[in-house]
XYZ file of C-alpha atoms in Angstrom:
553
model
C -100.640 -85.125 -206.423
C -100.705 -82.865 -203.370
C -102.329 -85.583 -201.257
C -99.569 -88.052 -202.185
C -96.971 -85.455 -201.207
C -98.585 -85.017 -197.784
C -98.692 -88.780 -197.265
C -94.994 -89.086 -198.111
C -94.176 -86.167 -195.817
C -96.124 -87.777 -192.968
C -94.329 -91.109 -193.494
C -90.945 -89.359 -193.580
C -91.682 -87.411 -190.408
C -92.860 -90.583 -188.682
C -89.625 -92.343 -189.535
C -87.521 -89.384 -188.399
C -89.389 -88.995 -185.132
C -89.228 -92.657 -184.067
C -87.919 -92.986 -180.504
C -86.778 -96.132 -178.750
C -85.379 -97.371 -175.480
C -83.366 -100.593 -175.543
C -82.392 -102.621 -172.478
C -79.195 -104.708 -172.573
C -77.841 -107.323 -170.183
C -74.373 -108.869 -169.848
C -73.252 -112.488 -169.982
C -69.877 -114.030 -169.104
C -68.885 -117.444 -170.466
C -72.485 -118.259 -171.247
C -73.785 -117.330 -167.796
C -75.826 -114.234 -167.105
C -73.958 -111.934 -164.719
C -75.793 -111.644 -161.427
C -76.797 -108.409 -159.678
C -75.935 -106.380 -162.767
C -77.072 -102.898 -163.667
C -78.690 -103.275 -167.115
C -77.556 -100.877 -169.837
C -80.191 -98.495 -171.206
C -79.993 -96.875 -174.636
C -82.400 -94.087 -175.608
C -82.190 -93.145 -179.267
C -83.800 -91.356 -182.201
C -82.500 -89.772 -185.380
C -81.025 -86.786 -183.563
C -79.719 -88.087 -180.265
C -78.526 -91.275 -178.558
C -77.942 -91.691 -174.823
C -76.077 -94.675 -173.354
C -76.784 -95.009 -169.628
C -77.928 -97.707 -167.194
C -81.003 -98.329 -165.119
C -79.165 -97.432 -161.918
C -77.747 -94.197 -163.289
C -80.801 -93.024 -165.198
C -83.194 -93.601 -162.306
C -80.883 -92.213 -159.619
C -80.061 -95.469 -157.824
C -76.273 -95.643 -158.292
C -73.463 -94.062 -156.319
C -71.047 -91.571 -157.849
C -69.425 -91.361 -160.332
C -72.308 -91.439 -162.814
C -71.052 -91.652 -166.399
C -73.190 -91.415 -169.543
C -72.470 -91.271 -173.271
C -74.284 -89.015 -175.741
C -74.194 -89.066 -179.531
C -75.115 -85.773 -181.199
C -76.252 -87.352 -184.458
C -76.874 -84.080 -186.261
C -73.202 -83.159 -185.901
C -71.675 -86.643 -185.463
C -70.107 -85.739 -182.099
C -69.421 -88.162 -179.251
C -69.915 -86.611 -175.801
C -68.906 -88.351 -172.573
C -70.113 -86.885 -169.298
C -69.786 -87.794 -165.637
C -71.203 -86.525 -162.375
C -68.263 -87.110 -160.017
C -70.086 -85.935 -156.888
C -72.914 -83.614 -155.944
C -70.916 -80.572 -156.915
C -68.650 -81.678 -159.761
C -69.668 -82.460 -163.333
C -67.206 -83.058 -166.172
C -67.592 -83.697 -169.883
C -65.541 -84.115 -173.038
C -66.460 -84.257 -176.713
C -64.852 -85.782 -179.782
C -65.899 -85.060 -183.376
C -63.603 -87.720 -184.863
C -64.186 -90.758 -182.612
C -67.140 -92.175 -184.585
C -65.588 -91.718 -188.038
C -62.379 -93.461 -186.904
C -64.179 -96.736 -186.174
C -63.598 -99.365 -188.860
C -65.404 -102.684 -189.280
C -65.352 -105.720 -191.503
C -68.941 -106.166 -192.701
C -69.817 -109.858 -193.033
C -72.592 -111.684 -194.883
C -73.867 -113.574 -191.845
C -77.336 -112.772 -190.519
C -79.423 -113.802 -187.520
C -82.608 -112.701 -185.780
C -82.540 -110.962 -182.388
C -85.810 -109.989 -180.670
C -87.581 -110.506 -184.011
C -85.305 -108.197 -186.026
C -82.972 -109.289 -188.815
C -79.389 -108.453 -187.881
C -76.169 -108.325 -189.860
C -72.722 -109.047 -188.523
C -69.688 -106.750 -188.294
C -66.273 -107.500 -186.829
C -63.348 -105.457 -185.563
C -60.185 -106.044 -183.512
C -59.272 -103.650 -180.699
C -56.251 -104.160 -178.428
C -56.014 -107.815 -179.531
C -59.695 -108.376 -178.672
C -61.939 -109.751 -181.424
C -65.299 -108.007 -181.208
C -68.373 -109.072 -183.170
C -71.406 -106.796 -183.452
C -74.904 -107.711 -184.601
C -76.906 -104.717 -185.850
C -80.247 -104.101 -187.525
C -81.494 -101.402 -189.892
C -85.142 -102.443 -189.554
C -85.944 -99.721 -187.002
C -84.394 -96.798 -188.913
C -82.432 -95.634 -185.874
C -78.830 -96.055 -184.764
C -77.374 -96.807 -181.386
C -75.274 -99.248 -179.364
C -74.692 -100.167 -175.715
C -71.099 -98.834 -175.918
C -69.241 -96.224 -177.953
C -68.392 -98.943 -180.465
C -70.658 -99.377 -183.493
C -72.819 -96.313 -182.974
C -73.049 -95.652 -186.730
C -73.560 -99.228 -187.943
C -77.290 -99.275 -187.232
C -79.009 -100.345 -184.036
C -76.552 -102.759 -182.412
C -78.417 -105.476 -180.523
C -75.460 -107.610 -179.461
C -71.727 -107.216 -178.861
C -69.576 -110.323 -178.403
C -65.984 -109.950 -177.171
C -63.705 -112.953 -177.641
C -66.698 -115.305 -177.392
C -66.633 -115.024 -173.600
C -68.312 -111.696 -172.828
C -71.599 -110.701 -174.435
C -73.829 -107.647 -174.171
C -77.209 -108.431 -175.690
C -80.508 -106.597 -176.043
C -83.328 -108.085 -173.980
C -86.078 -105.540 -174.617
C -86.933 -102.874 -177.235
C -89.670 -100.345 -176.494
C -91.038 -97.710 -178.838
C -91.647 -94.305 -177.236
C -93.734 -91.312 -178.295
C -90.754 -89.139 -177.438
C -87.532 -89.338 -175.457
C -87.744 -88.411 -171.754
C -87.478 -84.652 -171.266
C -84.346 -84.915 -169.122
C -82.315 -86.311 -172.030
C -80.508 -83.299 -173.446
C -76.979 -82.761 -174.688
C -74.583 -81.459 -172.011
C -73.790 -77.784 -172.461
C -71.163 -77.370 -169.739
C -67.543 -76.485 -170.336
C -65.726 -79.406 -171.941
C -62.278 -80.643 -170.964
C -59.831 -82.544 -173.128
C -60.234 -86.308 -173.255
C -57.101 -87.122 -171.252
C -58.117 -84.843 -168.374
C -61.659 -86.229 -168.439
C -60.477 -89.844 -168.229
C -58.023 -89.024 -165.456
C -60.609 -87.223 -163.310
C -63.169 -89.966 -163.878
C -60.703 -92.732 -163.008
C -59.528 -91.033 -159.829
C -63.105 -90.424 -158.702
C -63.709 -94.182 -158.525
C -61.487 -94.690 -155.481
C -60.242 -92.877 -152.374
C -56.728 -91.471 -152.443
C -55.006 -90.716 -149.142
C -51.972 -88.552 -149.796
C -49.420 -89.091 -147.020
C -46.081 -87.655 -148.189
C -45.313 -85.551 -151.232
C -41.671 -85.351 -152.312
C -40.378 -85.435 -148.734
C -36.697 -85.850 -147.877
C -35.491 -88.810 -145.841
C -31.838 -88.175 -145.040
C -29.252 -88.163 -142.268
C -28.642 -84.650 -141.002
C -28.810 -82.721 -137.741
C -30.595 -80.059 -139.776
C -33.653 -82.312 -140.272
C -36.443 -80.816 -138.159
C -40.124 -81.543 -137.606
C -42.844 -79.125 -138.646
C -46.581 -78.866 -138.022
C -47.462 -81.757 -140.349
C -44.346 -83.925 -140.717
C -42.463 -85.303 -137.721
C -38.814 -86.301 -138.215
C -36.770 -88.618 -136.022
C -33.321 -90.243 -135.965
C -31.643 -87.331 -137.748
C -34.264 -87.344 -140.501
C -34.192 -91.057 -141.404
C -37.756 -91.541 -140.121
C -40.704 -89.336 -141.069
C -44.268 -89.508 -139.702
C -47.585 -87.923 -140.445
C -50.942 -88.373 -138.691
C -53.647 -89.710 -141.022
C -57.361 -90.413 -140.466
C -58.412 -93.411 -142.534
C -61.976 -93.660 -143.850
C -64.377 -96.492 -143.178
C -63.254 -99.353 -145.418
C -65.632 -102.166 -146.359
C -64.260 -105.633 -145.725
C -63.033 -106.961 -149.066
C -62.166 -103.570 -150.541
C -58.741 -103.602 -152.224
C -56.208 -101.323 -150.505
C -52.910 -100.362 -152.124
C -49.816 -98.654 -150.763
C -47.750 -96.752 -153.289
C -44.355 -95.211 -152.617
C -42.125 -93.456 -155.129
C -38.513 -92.616 -154.456
C -35.298 -91.359 -155.993
C -31.910 -90.376 -154.699
C -31.017 -86.825 -153.788
C -27.536 -87.778 -152.654
C -27.289 -91.340 -151.360
C -25.763 -93.819 -153.827
C -26.477 -97.081 -152.007
C -29.206 -99.693 -151.771
C -30.944 -99.129 -148.446
C -33.592 -100.847 -146.368
C -36.910 -99.011 -146.368
C -40.151 -99.593 -144.497
C -43.625 -98.089 -144.650
C -45.495 -98.602 -141.381
C -48.320 -97.389 -139.144
C -48.607 -96.704 -135.401
C -51.988 -96.337 -133.655
C -52.627 -92.842 -132.293
C -55.045 -93.951 -129.568
C -52.829 -96.686 -128.033
C -50.743 -95.408 -125.132
C -47.921 -97.927 -125.149
C -46.472 -98.259 -128.648
C -43.437 -97.493 -130.784
C -44.255 -93.774 -130.894
C -43.068 -93.464 -127.293
C -39.645 -94.698 -128.367
C -39.522 -92.169 -131.190
C -40.303 -89.330 -128.775
C -38.474 -90.454 -125.649
C -35.714 -92.762 -126.867
C -35.439 -96.433 -127.755
C -34.623 -97.561 -124.231
C -38.089 -96.520 -123.048
C -39.567 -99.420 -125.060
C -40.055 -102.997 -123.810
C -36.911 -105.079 -124.185
C -36.592 -108.483 -125.855
C -33.703 -110.788 -124.897
C -32.905 -114.341 -125.940
C -29.644 -115.048 -124.156
C -27.104 -113.764 -126.674
C -26.179 -110.834 -124.429
C -27.912 -108.117 -126.453
C -31.125 -106.197 -125.873
C -33.618 -105.499 -128.635
C -35.959 -102.553 -128.145
C -39.628 -102.625 -129.056
C -39.604 -105.561 -131.469
C -42.297 -107.901 -130.056
C -45.830 -107.726 -128.676
C -45.567 -107.590 -124.902
C -48.272 -106.993 -122.307
C -50.009 -103.861 -123.601
C -47.188 -102.861 -125.978
C -47.749 -103.124 -129.728
C -44.837 -103.193 -132.214
C -44.781 -101.392 -135.540
C -47.308 -102.548 -138.110
C -45.382 -102.884 -141.364
C -47.367 -102.110 -144.491
C -44.546 -102.535 -147.002
C -40.831 -103.410 -147.040
C -38.887 -101.818 -149.879
C -35.294 -101.317 -150.945
C -33.830 -98.296 -152.645
C -31.718 -98.868 -155.735
C -28.180 -97.610 -156.257
C -28.477 -93.841 -156.748
C -31.427 -93.515 -159.125
C -31.725 -89.998 -160.641
C -28.919 -88.368 -158.613
C -26.329 -90.556 -160.341
C -27.940 -90.864 -163.766
C -24.923 -89.013 -165.185
C -22.990 -92.301 -164.944
C -23.129 -93.428 -168.562
C -23.099 -96.971 -169.881
C -23.751 -97.912 -173.480
C -27.330 -99.058 -174.146
C -28.407 -98.114 -170.617
C -31.024 -95.386 -170.166
C -31.581 -94.957 -166.429
C -35.015 -94.436 -164.897
C -35.602 -91.306 -162.814
C -37.795 -92.815 -160.127
C -38.761 -96.148 -158.586
C -42.492 -96.853 -158.127
C -43.342 -99.399 -155.433
C -46.996 -100.459 -155.317
C -48.342 -103.258 -153.161
C -51.708 -104.738 -152.239
C -52.186 -104.426 -148.463
C -55.895 -105.347 -148.369
C -55.420 -107.941 -145.618
C -54.632 -105.084 -143.213
C -58.137 -103.609 -143.510
C -58.944 -104.416 -139.835
C -55.996 -102.254 -138.744
C -56.680 -99.323 -141.095
C -60.484 -99.219 -141.125
C -61.722 -95.902 -139.727
C -58.602 -95.435 -137.591
C -56.406 -92.443 -136.877
C -52.819 -93.610 -137.346
C -49.303 -92.332 -137.601
C -48.052 -93.322 -141.048
C -44.277 -93.515 -141.156
C -41.527 -94.106 -143.694
C -37.952 -95.130 -142.965
C -34.879 -95.377 -145.177
C -31.658 -96.352 -143.436
C -28.920 -94.055 -144.774
C -26.075 -91.822 -143.623
C -26.221 -89.256 -146.392
C -27.120 -85.580 -145.987
C -28.853 -85.542 -149.383
C -30.572 -88.852 -148.758
C -33.696 -89.756 -150.712
C -36.967 -88.174 -151.800
C -40.214 -90.056 -151.208
C -43.879 -89.678 -152.043
C -46.493 -91.951 -150.469
C -50.189 -92.439 -151.064
C -52.660 -95.109 -150.032
C -55.654 -95.863 -152.211
C -58.903 -97.572 -151.182
C -61.042 -99.101 -153.912
C -64.591 -99.547 -152.569
C -65.803 -103.080 -153.131
C -67.525 -105.557 -150.871
C -66.179 -109.080 -151.271
C -68.115 -111.638 -149.263
C -65.365 -114.236 -149.643
C -62.863 -112.128 -147.694
C -63.753 -112.602 -144.044
C -60.544 -111.610 -142.264
C -61.621 -109.110 -139.615
C -58.914 -109.758 -137.036
C -55.333 -108.498 -137.272
C -52.750 -108.348 -134.497
C -49.138 -107.141 -135.003
C -46.860 -109.656 -133.275
C -43.291 -108.644 -134.121
C -41.163 -106.358 -136.257
C -37.374 -106.495 -136.006
C -36.630 -103.869 -138.678
C -34.657 -101.286 -136.722
C -36.265 -98.184 -138.179
C -34.597 -96.192 -135.400
C -31.167 -97.479 -136.416
C -29.846 -93.905 -136.356
C -31.504 -93.401 -132.966
C -29.818 -96.315 -131.215
C -32.145 -99.227 -131.988
C -30.241 -102.537 -132.116
C -29.872 -104.490 -135.350
C -31.894 -107.704 -135.577
C -29.109 -110.141 -134.689
C -31.190 -112.225 -132.265
C -31.083 -115.176 -134.674
C -27.524 -115.901 -133.608
C -29.145 -118.043 -130.887
C -31.235 -121.112 -131.700
C -34.181 -119.585 -129.844
C -34.243 -116.771 -132.396
C -37.290 -114.559 -131.992
C -40.214 -115.681 -129.837
C -43.442 -113.897 -129.021
C -46.341 -115.007 -126.849
C -49.849 -113.660 -127.298
C -53.234 -114.170 -125.729
C -56.465 -114.573 -127.693
C -59.574 -113.511 -125.818
C -61.714 -115.298 -128.422
C -60.873 -118.159 -130.777
C -60.090 -117.358 -134.392
C -60.417 -119.602 -137.423
C -58.376 -119.734 -140.621
C -55.507 -117.983 -138.854
C -52.557 -116.821 -140.934
C -49.222 -115.184 -140.235
C -48.437 -112.319 -142.616
C -44.678 -112.712 -142.679
C -42.051 -110.451 -144.278
C -38.403 -111.466 -144.110
C -35.156 -110.114 -145.579
C -31.572 -111.093 -144.816
C -28.730 -108.580 -144.439
C -24.985 -108.717 -144.213
C -23.495 -107.139 -147.285
C -20.261 -109.021 -147.836
C -19.512 -112.255 -149.654
C -20.382 -114.546 -146.739
C -23.068 -112.329 -145.228
C -26.640 -113.517 -145.010
C -27.640 -111.018 -147.699
C -25.948 -113.284 -150.236
C -26.307 -116.705 -148.570
C -29.613 -118.633 -148.697
C -30.889 -119.381 -145.181
C -33.936 -121.366 -144.103
C -36.629 -119.523 -142.127
C -38.601 -121.810 -139.789
C -41.856 -120.805 -138.106
C -42.975 -122.627 -134.958
C -46.501 -122.325 -133.558
C -46.707 -123.409 -129.921
C -43.283 -125.069 -130.382
C -44.473 -127.153 -133.341
C -42.811 -126.554 -136.711
C -45.516 -125.104 -138.917
C -43.701 -123.804 -141.977
C -40.189 -123.419 -143.339
C -38.765 -121.977 -146.545
C -35.682 -120.301 -147.988
C -36.444 -116.663 -148.897
C -34.437 -115.841 -152.011
C -34.728 -113.466 -154.984
C -33.112 -114.467 -158.282
C -34.600 -111.763 -160.505
C -32.509 -108.789 -159.353
C -30.938 -108.279 -162.787
C -34.400 -107.280 -164.056
C -34.051 -103.940 -162.251
C -30.665 -102.871 -163.620
C -32.062 -99.633 -165.121
C -33.009 -98.446 -161.613
C -29.361 -98.710 -160.489
C -26.976 -96.247 -162.178
C -24.440 -96.259 -159.307
C -24.338 -100.047 -158.925
C -20.762 -101.286 -158.956
C -19.589 -103.308 -161.953
C -17.331 -106.305 -161.399
C -14.676 -108.045 -163.474
C -16.964 -111.028 -164.109
C -19.386 -108.864 -166.102
C -22.024 -108.567 -163.379
C -23.197 -105.485 -161.548
C -23.841 -105.523 -157.801
C -27.560 -104.991 -158.413
C -27.657 -108.173 -160.523
C -26.787 -110.504 -157.666
C -29.440 -112.668 -156.018
C -30.236 -111.775 -152.418
C -32.114 -112.972 -149.348
C -35.631 -112.050 -150.487
C -34.887 -108.588 -151.882
C -33.404 -106.742 -154.823
C -32.248 -103.108 -155.059
C -35.303 -101.195 -156.294
C -38.064 -103.651 -155.316
C -40.591 -104.451 -152.607
C -40.491 -107.686 -150.641
C -43.759 -109.564 -150.837
C -45.243 -110.846 -147.580
C -46.154 -114.506 -147.484
C -49.266 -115.789 -145.737
C -48.504 -118.809 -143.548
C -51.498 -120.974 -142.672
C -51.838 -121.561 -138.908
C -55.261 -123.220 -138.838
C -57.896 -122.545 -136.163
C -56.611 -121.137 -132.878
C -58.551 -121.525 -129.601
C -58.812 -118.737 -127.077
C -55.901 -118.512 -124.667
C -52.137 -118.271 -124.772
C -50.059 -119.092 -127.865
C -46.509 -118.607 -129.032
C -44.800 -118.090 -132.382
C -41.080 -118.537 -132.813
C -38.932 -117.626 -135.811
C -35.673 -119.507 -136.225
C -32.997 -118.610 -138.807
C -29.398 -119.952 -138.855
C -27.809 -116.506 -138.821
C -24.230 -116.392 -140.093
C -21.255 -115.518 -137.882
C -19.621 -112.063 -137.935
C -16.399 -111.530 -139.890
C -14.237 -108.691 -138.614
C -16.481 -105.653 -138.343
C -19.200 -107.175 -140.544
C -22.254 -109.010 -139.211
C -25.529 -110.457 -140.454
C -29.067 -109.562 -139.381
C -32.626 -110.467 -140.351
C -35.470 -107.993 -140.595
C -38.699 -109.904 -140.039
C -42.216 -108.723 -139.318
C -45.316 -110.733 -138.521
C -49.009 -109.921 -138.207
C -51.587 -112.481 -137.086
C -54.710 -112.531 -139.283
C -57.921 -114.469 -138.878
C -61.686 -114.664 -138.531
C -63.041 -114.265 -134.989
C -65.445 -116.960 -133.833
C -68.440 -115.375 -132.165
């Protein structure tokens, strides 16, 4: 009898001490994903680790995230090495028990093992799991299904599959697989720190005031011009791989001003002698002048000789008095406290990459309280071979960001010539595009703000593109606009359609195809049938253009 007991004990211990490593690969729409980092699962009766080949063998860049299952205590532990010096972790004793599945009668064989099917629905995704109990261990390539058995395949919506490609039996788990014992943070903090570690955040402004006041003064980090309506800060951008997504994000609310105002986020090179920064420091009339025969002079708006105009990252418009005027009550209206503007500016990588730049923000207003703004730029490392734009040249920008410093409004479109800029290409470029932003202004009934007008773009005096910039979705942003005036026809001012902008939105640039451009001299002309003044009111058009392309070596 004793010998049978020892045999049973040996068999039991053998089952308990079984150790495995499972390799999984991913498939999308029936095609194996190329250049992937295979998932690795190490598991036995006490511990499961979910990692990848790149992470486990030290080949991947930070952050390095792994999942542990403490099977003795049924605890899920997520850990991440954010950089050489920072490690974070969180644990959850309820996550595994909360998972629910519909166990189905279907079976199939994967890698020689009989598997059963389970199904669950998460965030409207149907997920099918195939698991086996033949190996007497549990595990899965994700958090999901860790207690079903050994999950050998996960199928999401029949278009994304993670499937086991190899199962190896081990004498024991590698010695470096141990449960994290560091201080644990809560799950929300962990996820936030992990997410933010995946990209570069460049903080530019934090809750800065843009107002109109002779009390607005520069300090060591923030320069202020035009009575505080323009703010600047010097920023060193990191090296940015071509194809990496870049986003500009600006948040604003009112601290006094009740009106919808033109705003612009822009950059000025630090290492270029002749640029818009000279006008900020020394006055607008020190900048190159543009004239088109209408009797007015326009300071610093076009590329000229060695002068470079402002590079506009984002055009935005403040709403009517958000936050400051939220006390204005309307039934069934709960006002927002802040407007978030976020825009993809990836095409400007050649301008930002590794450069030291002045980053500036402008809001045209005449209010001492003005507006509060926060700005950050995020870079999301990713190399995209299909994005080959490595040339960018700012050509024009008529937005008079120094309006309160004497810069003329963009009324040059009163003449048929409109705005014209000539430029010289030292080398040919292919697949050239014009990144074009346009908004019409003139805030009375017949002003160009409220009248559709065709914009025509001429390349070397040949009409290349024309369109009518117009926004008809302005009513969507009513909850940003507590101080918007209400009219007898049942509409609010912020509801009305406008020339390519709405109070509380950004204006999207459009990319105009110009084809291949040879080396040498070229011209671009913008023509808009600008409306005539009425009394003291006049129309103007803020347009900016940046030439993009691929240099031909």
